[in-house]
Coordinates of C-alpha atoms and ligand atoms in Angstrom, one line a residue:
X213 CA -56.9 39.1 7.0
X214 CA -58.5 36.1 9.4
X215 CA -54.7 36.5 11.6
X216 CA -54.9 40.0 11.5
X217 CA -58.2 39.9 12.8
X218 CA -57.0 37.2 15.5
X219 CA -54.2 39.2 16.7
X220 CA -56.3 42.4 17.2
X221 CA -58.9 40.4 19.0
X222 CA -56.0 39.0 21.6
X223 CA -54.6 42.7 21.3
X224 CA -57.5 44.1 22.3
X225 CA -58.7 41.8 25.0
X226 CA -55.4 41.8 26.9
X227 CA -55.7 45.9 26.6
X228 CA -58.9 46.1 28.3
X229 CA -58.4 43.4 30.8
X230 CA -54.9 45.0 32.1
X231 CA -56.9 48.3 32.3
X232 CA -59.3 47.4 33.9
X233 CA -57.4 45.2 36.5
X234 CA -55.0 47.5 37.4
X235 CA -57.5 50.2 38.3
X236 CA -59.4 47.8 40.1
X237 CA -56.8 46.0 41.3
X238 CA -55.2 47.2 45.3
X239 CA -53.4 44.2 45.7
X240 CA -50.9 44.7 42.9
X241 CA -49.3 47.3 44.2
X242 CA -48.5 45.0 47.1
X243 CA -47.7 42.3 44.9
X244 CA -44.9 44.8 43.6
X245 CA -43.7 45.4 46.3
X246 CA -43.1 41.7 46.9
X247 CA -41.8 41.3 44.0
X248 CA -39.3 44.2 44.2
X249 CA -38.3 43.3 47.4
X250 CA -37.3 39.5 46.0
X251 CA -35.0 41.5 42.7
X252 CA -33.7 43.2 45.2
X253 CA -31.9 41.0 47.8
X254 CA -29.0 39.8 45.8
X255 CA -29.4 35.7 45.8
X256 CA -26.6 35.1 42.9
X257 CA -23.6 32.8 44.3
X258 CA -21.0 34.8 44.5
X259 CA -21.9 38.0 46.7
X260 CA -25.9 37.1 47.8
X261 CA -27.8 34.5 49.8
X262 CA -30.6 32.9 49.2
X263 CA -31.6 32.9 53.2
X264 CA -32.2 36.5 52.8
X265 CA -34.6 36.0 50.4
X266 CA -36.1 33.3 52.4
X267 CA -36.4 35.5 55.5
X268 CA -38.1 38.3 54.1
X269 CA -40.8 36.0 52.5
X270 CA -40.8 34.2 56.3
X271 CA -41.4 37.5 57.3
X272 CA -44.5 38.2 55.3
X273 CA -45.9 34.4 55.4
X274 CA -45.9 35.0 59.3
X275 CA -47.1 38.8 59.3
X276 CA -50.6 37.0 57.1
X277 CA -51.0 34.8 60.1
X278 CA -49.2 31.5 58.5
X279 CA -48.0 29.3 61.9
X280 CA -45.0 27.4 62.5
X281 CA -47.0 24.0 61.4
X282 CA -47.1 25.8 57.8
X283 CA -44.4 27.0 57.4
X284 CA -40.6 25.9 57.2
X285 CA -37.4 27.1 56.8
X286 CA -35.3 24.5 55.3
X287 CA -30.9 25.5 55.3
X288 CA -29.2 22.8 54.6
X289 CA -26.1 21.8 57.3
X290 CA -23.0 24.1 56.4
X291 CA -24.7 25.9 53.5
X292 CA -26.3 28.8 55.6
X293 CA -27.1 30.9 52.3
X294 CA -28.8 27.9 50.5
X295 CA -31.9 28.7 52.4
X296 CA -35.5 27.2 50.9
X297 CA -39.1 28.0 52.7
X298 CA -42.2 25.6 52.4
X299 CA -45.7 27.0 53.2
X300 CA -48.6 25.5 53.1
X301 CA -52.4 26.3 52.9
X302 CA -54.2 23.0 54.2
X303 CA -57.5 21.8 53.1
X304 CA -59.7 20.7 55.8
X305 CA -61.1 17.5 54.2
X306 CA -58.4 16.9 51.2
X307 CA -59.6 14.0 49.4
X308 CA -56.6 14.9 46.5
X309 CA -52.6 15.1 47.5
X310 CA -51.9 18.7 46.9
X311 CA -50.4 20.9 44.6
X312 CA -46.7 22.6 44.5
X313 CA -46.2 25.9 43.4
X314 CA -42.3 25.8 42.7
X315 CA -40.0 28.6 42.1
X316 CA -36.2 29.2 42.6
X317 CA -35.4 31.7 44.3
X318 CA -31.6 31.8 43.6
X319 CA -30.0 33.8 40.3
X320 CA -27.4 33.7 38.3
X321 CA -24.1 36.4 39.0
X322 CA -24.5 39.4 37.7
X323 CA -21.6 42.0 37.9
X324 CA -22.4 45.9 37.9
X325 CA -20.1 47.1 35.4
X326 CA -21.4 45.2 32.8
X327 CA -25.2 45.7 33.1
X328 CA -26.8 49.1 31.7
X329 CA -28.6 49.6 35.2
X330 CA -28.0 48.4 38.8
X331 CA -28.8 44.5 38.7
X332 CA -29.7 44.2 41.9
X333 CA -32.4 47.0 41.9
X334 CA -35.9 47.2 40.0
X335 CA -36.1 49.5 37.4
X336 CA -39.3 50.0 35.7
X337 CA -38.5 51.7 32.4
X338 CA -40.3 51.5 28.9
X339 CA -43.0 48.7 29.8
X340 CA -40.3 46.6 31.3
X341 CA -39.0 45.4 34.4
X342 CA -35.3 44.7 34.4
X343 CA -32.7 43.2 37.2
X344 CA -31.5 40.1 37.8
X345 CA -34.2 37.4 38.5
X346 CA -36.4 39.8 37.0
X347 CA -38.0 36.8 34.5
X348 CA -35.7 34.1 36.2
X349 CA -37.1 33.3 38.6
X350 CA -38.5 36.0 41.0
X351 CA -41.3 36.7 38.7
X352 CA -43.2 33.6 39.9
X353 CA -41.8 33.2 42.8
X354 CA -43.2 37.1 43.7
X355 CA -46.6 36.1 42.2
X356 CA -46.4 32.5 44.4
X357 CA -45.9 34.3 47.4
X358 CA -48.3 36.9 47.0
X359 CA -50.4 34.5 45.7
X360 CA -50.6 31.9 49.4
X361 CA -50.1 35.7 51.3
X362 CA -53.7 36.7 50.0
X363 CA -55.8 33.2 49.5
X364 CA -54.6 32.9 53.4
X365 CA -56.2 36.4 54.3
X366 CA -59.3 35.4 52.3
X367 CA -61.9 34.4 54.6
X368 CA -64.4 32.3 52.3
X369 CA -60.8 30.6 50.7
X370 CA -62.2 26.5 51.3
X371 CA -59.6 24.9 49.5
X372 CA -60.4 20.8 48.7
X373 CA -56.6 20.1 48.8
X374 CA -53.4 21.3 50.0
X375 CA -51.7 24.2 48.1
X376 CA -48.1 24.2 49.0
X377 CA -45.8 27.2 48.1
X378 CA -41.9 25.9 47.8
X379 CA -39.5 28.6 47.0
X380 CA -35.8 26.9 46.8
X381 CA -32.1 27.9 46.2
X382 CA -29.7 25.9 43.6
X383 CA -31.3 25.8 40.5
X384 CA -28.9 27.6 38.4
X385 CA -25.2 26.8 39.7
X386 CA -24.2 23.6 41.0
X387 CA -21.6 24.9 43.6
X388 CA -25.0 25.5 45.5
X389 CA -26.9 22.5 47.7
X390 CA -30.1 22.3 45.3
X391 CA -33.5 22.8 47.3
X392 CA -35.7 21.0 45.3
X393 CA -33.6 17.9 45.4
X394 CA -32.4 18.4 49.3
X395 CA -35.9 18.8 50.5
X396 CA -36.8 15.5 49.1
X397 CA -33.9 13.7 50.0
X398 CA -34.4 14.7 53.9
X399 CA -38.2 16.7 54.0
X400 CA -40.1 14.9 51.5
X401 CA -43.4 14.9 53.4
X402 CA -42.9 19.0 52.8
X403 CA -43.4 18.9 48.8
X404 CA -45.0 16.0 48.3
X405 CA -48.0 16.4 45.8
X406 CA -49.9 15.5 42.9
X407 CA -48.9 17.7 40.4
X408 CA -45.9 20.6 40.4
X409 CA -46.4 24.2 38.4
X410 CA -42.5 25.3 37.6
X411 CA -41.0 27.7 35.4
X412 CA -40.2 26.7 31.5
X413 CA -42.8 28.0 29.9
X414 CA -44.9 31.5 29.4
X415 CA -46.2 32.6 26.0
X416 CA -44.7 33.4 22.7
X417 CA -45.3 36.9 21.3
X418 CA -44.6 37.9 17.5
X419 CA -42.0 40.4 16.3
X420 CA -44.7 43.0 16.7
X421 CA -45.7 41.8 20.6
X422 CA -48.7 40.0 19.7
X423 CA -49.3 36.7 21.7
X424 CA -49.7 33.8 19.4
X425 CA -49.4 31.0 21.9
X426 CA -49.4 30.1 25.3
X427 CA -47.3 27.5 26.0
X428 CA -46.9 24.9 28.5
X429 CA -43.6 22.8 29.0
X430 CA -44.2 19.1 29.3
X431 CA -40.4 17.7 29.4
X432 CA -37.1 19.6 28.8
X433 CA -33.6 18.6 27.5
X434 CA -30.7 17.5 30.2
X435 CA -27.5 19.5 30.8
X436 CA -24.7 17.1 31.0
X437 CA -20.7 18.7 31.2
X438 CA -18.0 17.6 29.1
X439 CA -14.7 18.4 28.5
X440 CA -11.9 17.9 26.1
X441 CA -8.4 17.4 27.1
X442 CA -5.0 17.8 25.6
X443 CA -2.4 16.9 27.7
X444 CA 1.5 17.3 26.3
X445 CA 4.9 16.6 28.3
X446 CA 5.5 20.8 27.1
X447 CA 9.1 22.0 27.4
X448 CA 10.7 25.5 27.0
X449 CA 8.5 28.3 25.1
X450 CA 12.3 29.5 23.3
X451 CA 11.8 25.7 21.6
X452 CA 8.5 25.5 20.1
X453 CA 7.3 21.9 18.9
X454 CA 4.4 21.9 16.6
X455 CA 2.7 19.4 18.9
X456 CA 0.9 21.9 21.4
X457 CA -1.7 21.2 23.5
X458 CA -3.5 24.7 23.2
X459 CA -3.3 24.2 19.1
X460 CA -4.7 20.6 19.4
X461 CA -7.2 21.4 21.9
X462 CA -8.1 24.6 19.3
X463 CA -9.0 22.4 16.6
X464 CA -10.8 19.6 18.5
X465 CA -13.0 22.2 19.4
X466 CA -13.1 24.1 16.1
X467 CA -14.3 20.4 15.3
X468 CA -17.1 20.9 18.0
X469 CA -18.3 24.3 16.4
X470 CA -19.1 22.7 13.1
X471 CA -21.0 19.7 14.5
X472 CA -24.5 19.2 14.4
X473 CA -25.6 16.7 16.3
X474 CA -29.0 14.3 14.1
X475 CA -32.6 15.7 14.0
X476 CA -34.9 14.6 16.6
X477 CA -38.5 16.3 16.1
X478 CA -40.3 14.4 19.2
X479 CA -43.8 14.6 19.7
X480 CA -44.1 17.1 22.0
X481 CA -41.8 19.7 19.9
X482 CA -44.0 18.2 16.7
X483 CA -47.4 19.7 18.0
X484 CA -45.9 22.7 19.0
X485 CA -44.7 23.4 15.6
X486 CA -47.9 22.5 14.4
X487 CA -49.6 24.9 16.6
X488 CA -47.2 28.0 16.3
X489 CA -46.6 28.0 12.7
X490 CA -49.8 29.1 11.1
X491 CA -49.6 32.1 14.1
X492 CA -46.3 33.2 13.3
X493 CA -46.6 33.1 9.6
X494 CA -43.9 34.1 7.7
X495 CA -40.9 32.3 6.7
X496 CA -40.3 30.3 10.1
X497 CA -44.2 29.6 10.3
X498 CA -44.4 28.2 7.0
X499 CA -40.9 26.0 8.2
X500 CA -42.5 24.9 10.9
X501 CA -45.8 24.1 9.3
X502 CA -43.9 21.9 7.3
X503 CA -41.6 20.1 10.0
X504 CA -44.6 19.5 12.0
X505 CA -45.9 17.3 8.6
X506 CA -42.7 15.7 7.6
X507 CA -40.2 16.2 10.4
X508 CA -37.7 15.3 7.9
X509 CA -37.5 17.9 5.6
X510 CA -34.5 19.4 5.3
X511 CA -35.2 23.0 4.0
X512 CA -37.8 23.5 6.3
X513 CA -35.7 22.4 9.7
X514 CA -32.1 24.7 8.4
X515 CA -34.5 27.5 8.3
X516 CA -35.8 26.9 11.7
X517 CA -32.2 26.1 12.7
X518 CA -31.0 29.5 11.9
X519 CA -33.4 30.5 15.0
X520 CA -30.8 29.8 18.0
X521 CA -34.7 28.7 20.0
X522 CA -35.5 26.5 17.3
X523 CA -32.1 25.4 16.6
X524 CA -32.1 24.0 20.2
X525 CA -35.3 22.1 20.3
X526 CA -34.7 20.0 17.1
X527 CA -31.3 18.4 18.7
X528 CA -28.9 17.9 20.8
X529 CA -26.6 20.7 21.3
X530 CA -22.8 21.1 22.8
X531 CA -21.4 24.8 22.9
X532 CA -18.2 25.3 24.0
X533 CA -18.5 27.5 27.0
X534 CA -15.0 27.6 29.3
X535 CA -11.1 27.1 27.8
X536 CA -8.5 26.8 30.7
X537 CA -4.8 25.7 29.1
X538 CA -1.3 26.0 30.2
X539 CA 0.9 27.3 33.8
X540 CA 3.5 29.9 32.6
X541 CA 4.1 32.5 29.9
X542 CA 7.4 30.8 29.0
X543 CA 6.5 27.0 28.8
X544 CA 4.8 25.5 26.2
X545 CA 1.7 23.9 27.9
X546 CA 1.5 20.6 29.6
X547 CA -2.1 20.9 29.5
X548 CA -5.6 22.5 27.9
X549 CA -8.9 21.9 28.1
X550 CA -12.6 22.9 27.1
X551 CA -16.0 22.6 28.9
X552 CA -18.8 21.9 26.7
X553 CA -22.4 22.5 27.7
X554 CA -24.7 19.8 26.2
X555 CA -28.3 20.3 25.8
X556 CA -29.3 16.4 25.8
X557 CA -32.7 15.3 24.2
X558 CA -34.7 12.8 26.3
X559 CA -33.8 9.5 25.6
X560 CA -30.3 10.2 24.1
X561 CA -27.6 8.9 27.1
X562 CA -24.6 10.7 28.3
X563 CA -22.3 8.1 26.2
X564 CA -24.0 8.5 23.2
X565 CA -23.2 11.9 23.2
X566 CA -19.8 11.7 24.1
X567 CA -19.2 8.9 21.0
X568 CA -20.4 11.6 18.8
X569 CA -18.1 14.1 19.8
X570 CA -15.0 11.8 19.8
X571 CA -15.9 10.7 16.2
X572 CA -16.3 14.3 15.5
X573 CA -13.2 15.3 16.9
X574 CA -11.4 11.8 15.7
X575 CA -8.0 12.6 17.7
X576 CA -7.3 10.1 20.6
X577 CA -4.8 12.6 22.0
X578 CA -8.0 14.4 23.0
X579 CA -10.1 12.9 26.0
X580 CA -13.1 12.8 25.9
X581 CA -15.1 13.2 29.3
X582 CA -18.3 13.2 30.9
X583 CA -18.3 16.0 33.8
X584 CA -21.2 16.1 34.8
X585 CA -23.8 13.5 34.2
X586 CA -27.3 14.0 35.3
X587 CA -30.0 11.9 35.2
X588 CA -32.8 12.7 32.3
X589 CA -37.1 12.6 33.1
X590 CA -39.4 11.2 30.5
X591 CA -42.2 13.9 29.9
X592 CA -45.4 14.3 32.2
X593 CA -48.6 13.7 30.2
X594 CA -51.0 16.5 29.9
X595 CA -53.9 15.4 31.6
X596 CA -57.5 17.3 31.8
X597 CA -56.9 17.3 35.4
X598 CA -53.7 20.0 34.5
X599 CA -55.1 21.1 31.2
X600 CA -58.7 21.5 32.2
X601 CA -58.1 25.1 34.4
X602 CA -55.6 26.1 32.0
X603 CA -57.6 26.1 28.8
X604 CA -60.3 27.8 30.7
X605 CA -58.3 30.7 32.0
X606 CA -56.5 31.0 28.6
X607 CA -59.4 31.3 26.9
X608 CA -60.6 34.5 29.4
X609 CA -57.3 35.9 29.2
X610 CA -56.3 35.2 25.6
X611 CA -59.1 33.9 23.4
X612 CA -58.0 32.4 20.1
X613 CA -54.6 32.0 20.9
X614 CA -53.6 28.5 21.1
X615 CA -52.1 26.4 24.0
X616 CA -49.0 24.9 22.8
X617 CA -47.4 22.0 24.4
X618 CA -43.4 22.7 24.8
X619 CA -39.8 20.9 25.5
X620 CA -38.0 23.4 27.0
X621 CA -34.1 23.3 25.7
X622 CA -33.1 24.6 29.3
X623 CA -33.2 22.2 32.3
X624 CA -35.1 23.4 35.5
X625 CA -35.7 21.8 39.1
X626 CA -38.8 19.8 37.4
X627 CA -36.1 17.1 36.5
X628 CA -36.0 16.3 39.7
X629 CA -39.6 16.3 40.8
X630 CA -40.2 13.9 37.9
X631 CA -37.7 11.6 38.8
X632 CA -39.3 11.4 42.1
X633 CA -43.0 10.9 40.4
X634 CA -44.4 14.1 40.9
X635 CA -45.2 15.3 37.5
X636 CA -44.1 19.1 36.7
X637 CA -45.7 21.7 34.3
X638 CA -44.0 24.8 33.0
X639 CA -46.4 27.6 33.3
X640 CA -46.1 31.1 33.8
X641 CA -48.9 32.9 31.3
X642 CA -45.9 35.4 30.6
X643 CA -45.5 36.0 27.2
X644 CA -42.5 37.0 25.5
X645 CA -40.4 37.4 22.0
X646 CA -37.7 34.8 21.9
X647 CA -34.9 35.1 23.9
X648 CA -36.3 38.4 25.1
X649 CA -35.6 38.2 28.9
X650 CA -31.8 37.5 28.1
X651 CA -32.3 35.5 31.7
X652 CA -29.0 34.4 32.5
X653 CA -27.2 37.2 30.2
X654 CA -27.0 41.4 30.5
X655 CA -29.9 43.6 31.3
X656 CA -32.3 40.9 32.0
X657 CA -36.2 41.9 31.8
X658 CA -39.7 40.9 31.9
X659 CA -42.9 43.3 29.7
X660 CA -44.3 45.1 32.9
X661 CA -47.5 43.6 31.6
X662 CA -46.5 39.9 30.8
X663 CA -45.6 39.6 34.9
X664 CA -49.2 41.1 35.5
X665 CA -50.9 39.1 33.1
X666 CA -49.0 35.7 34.2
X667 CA -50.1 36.7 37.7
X668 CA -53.8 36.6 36.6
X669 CA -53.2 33.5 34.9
X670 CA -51.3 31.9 37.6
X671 CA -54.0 32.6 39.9
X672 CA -56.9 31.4 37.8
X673 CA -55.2 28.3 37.3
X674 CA -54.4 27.5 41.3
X675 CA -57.7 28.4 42.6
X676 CA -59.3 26.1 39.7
X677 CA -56.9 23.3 40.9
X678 CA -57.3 24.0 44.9
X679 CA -61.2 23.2 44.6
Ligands
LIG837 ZN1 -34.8 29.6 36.3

């Protein structure tokens, strides 16, 4: 009785205040128009540039009297559709470094003939908005750049410290020059700050779409590549030996599916159990619950790791995600090979990982290797000067619903941020079901509300930080 009376109060509340806001609201129909615009201009690898995007917010950063000192255009030298743009808002007196608002503005391919609608287009339809980069990442990236667009038209706007808007290319394919890590390499003085606010987090609705917590990512797992390869001296497909690469290489892997890699409940993921179970009730609540008192019970964490979300928070995780084997329909193959994507927790290394899979796999005609190593963050700490504004605009936008610290099993630009000491917070105030957005995957979609709502709450948040 108590949650149902929690979630009708939430319920409620966000009803009125999205009511009320848009019909007194003239700037969101601007904001969607920014935001549109950004879906719109096709920024995946393959057939889009991220410069385009990066012209057209150029464009309006100008057009809302932005100058040349505050803003840049940043393309790195022979990449001329990995465009990035800095603006800034500058304080006159800062006493504090200021604060980056980072979003990527690049997305992942998406091909026509496989999506419902037109990917590249916005399509408002049943309280949601779907196209690529609809969630990931043009949502805050639109609400960033409307964001600096307005506060820079508002006359009594006095900010006590920098704001800085970065929007960069090459977060989510690494045949791209990443932004976020060129621009400190060669423009650091640009993004240099405090504190960053980053994508990895929004807010977890129930099955029903009620929010039961708003969550903020402090830290996130590491992608690191592998692959597994079977090489074999092959021969004439009319003489089949039993030794073949592509059978060997099918069972190493088969070996891969059925690994699970130990249990590490870290603090951070700990709390948020804590936090989110009693909310979500039910079976996986009460599992939760439970991990977050004895992280090693057993029952408990299989049924969390039936939930692919949970599943990938509790571990490290390697999915098989490319095969590539053989040269010719009539010769037995000389060669096969698997790429594995491995979701690394924080403080496992890169040959840790690969040990496990070689004992798992425990053929040495199958190599073992590390593709792609990248280097790992520790968490930022959750300070009152980043959890202060946050609480307070949660609490007007969402009352009763708890803040819950998270790890996100994704990895996002904030790696690299960290690693430099600029501590990065995943916050969008967009609430979703799990896995909802499908960002990355078909038909990708934000709730038409959620983008609205984390637009409030994004704005709260920066103007409480900017005094
Ligand atoms: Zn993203």
């Amino acid at each position: 009785m108590k949650k149902a009376l929690l979630y009708s109060i939430a319920l409620v509340t966000c009803a009125t205040a999205s009511l009320s806001s848009a019909d007194t609201d003239p700037g969101r129909a601007a904001f969607r128009a920014i935001y549109q615009e950004m879906v719109e201009i096709d920024s995946s690898p393959t057939t889009g540039s991220c410069t385009k995007v990066v012209r057209a917010a150029e464009t309006r950063l100008r057009a809302a009297g932005f100058t040349d000192e505050e803003v840049h255009v940043v393309i790195p030298e022979g990449r001329p559709d990995d465009g990035n743009i800095v603006a800034r808002i500058r304080a006159k007196n800062a006493k504090k470094k200021g604060v980056l608002l980072l979003a990527h503005i690049d997305v992942v391919d998406a091909k026509r003939e496989d999506w419902e609608r037109d990917p590249f287009k916005l399509i408002e339809e049943n309280g949601y908005f779907y196209g690529r980069g609809s969630a990931d990442d043009k949502a805050m990236a639109a609400v960033f750049l409307d964001l600096m667009i307005r506060l820079k038209q508002e006359r009594n706007f006095k900010p006590g410290r920098d704001l800085i808007m970065a929007l960069t290319c090459g977060e989510e394919t690494s045949n791209r020059v990443n932004g976020v890590d060129h621009l400190l390499k060669n423009r650091r003085e640009l993004i240099d700050s405090a504190f960053a606010i980053n994508e990895g987090a929004g807010g977890l609705l129930s099955d029903e779409g009620k929010p039961l917590a708003l969550q903020v990512q402090a830290g996130e797992k590491i992608h690191q590549v592998y692959s597994l390869e079977v090489t074999n001296p092959g021969g004439h497909s009319s003489r089949p030996v039993p030794d073949n690469a592509i059978y060997r290489l099918a069972a190493a892997t088969q070996k891969v599916a059925s690994l699970s890699f130990p249990i590490q409940v870290n603090p951070v993921v700990r709390e948020y159990f804590r936090v989110t179970g009693p909310m979500l009730g039910g079976e996986t609540g009460a599992a939760m619950s439970a991990v977050a008192k004895n992280p090693d019970d057993q029952a408990a964490l299989a049924t969390l790791m039936k939930d692919p979300s949970y599943n990938a928070v509790v571990h490290t995780t390697c999915v098989a995600t490319q095969i590539d084997g053989g040269h010719a329909p009539n010769a037995l193959p000389q060669r096969a090979a698997t790429t594995l994507s491995c979701r690394v927790m924080q403080g496992t290394t890169p040959e840790q990982v690969k040990e496990t899979l070689e004992k798992a796999i425990a053929d040495p005609q199958v190599k073992v290797s590390i593709v792609r190593r990248r280097d790992g963050s520790s968490p930022p700490q959750l300070t009152d000067e980043v959890m202060g504004p946050v609480k307070k605009q949660a609490a007007k936008q969402w009352p009763d619903v708890p803040i819950a610290p998270l790890m996100s099993a994704g990895a996002t630009d904030g790696r690299f941020l960290m690693n430099a000491g600029i501590p990065t917070y995943g916050m969008s105030g967009m609430f979703a079901k799990p896995g909802e957005a499908n960002a990355h995957g078909l038909n990708e979609k934000i709730r038409t509300q959620s983008l609205y709502d984390g637009r409030t709450f994004l704005e709260g948040i920066v103007r409480a930080y900017a005094k």
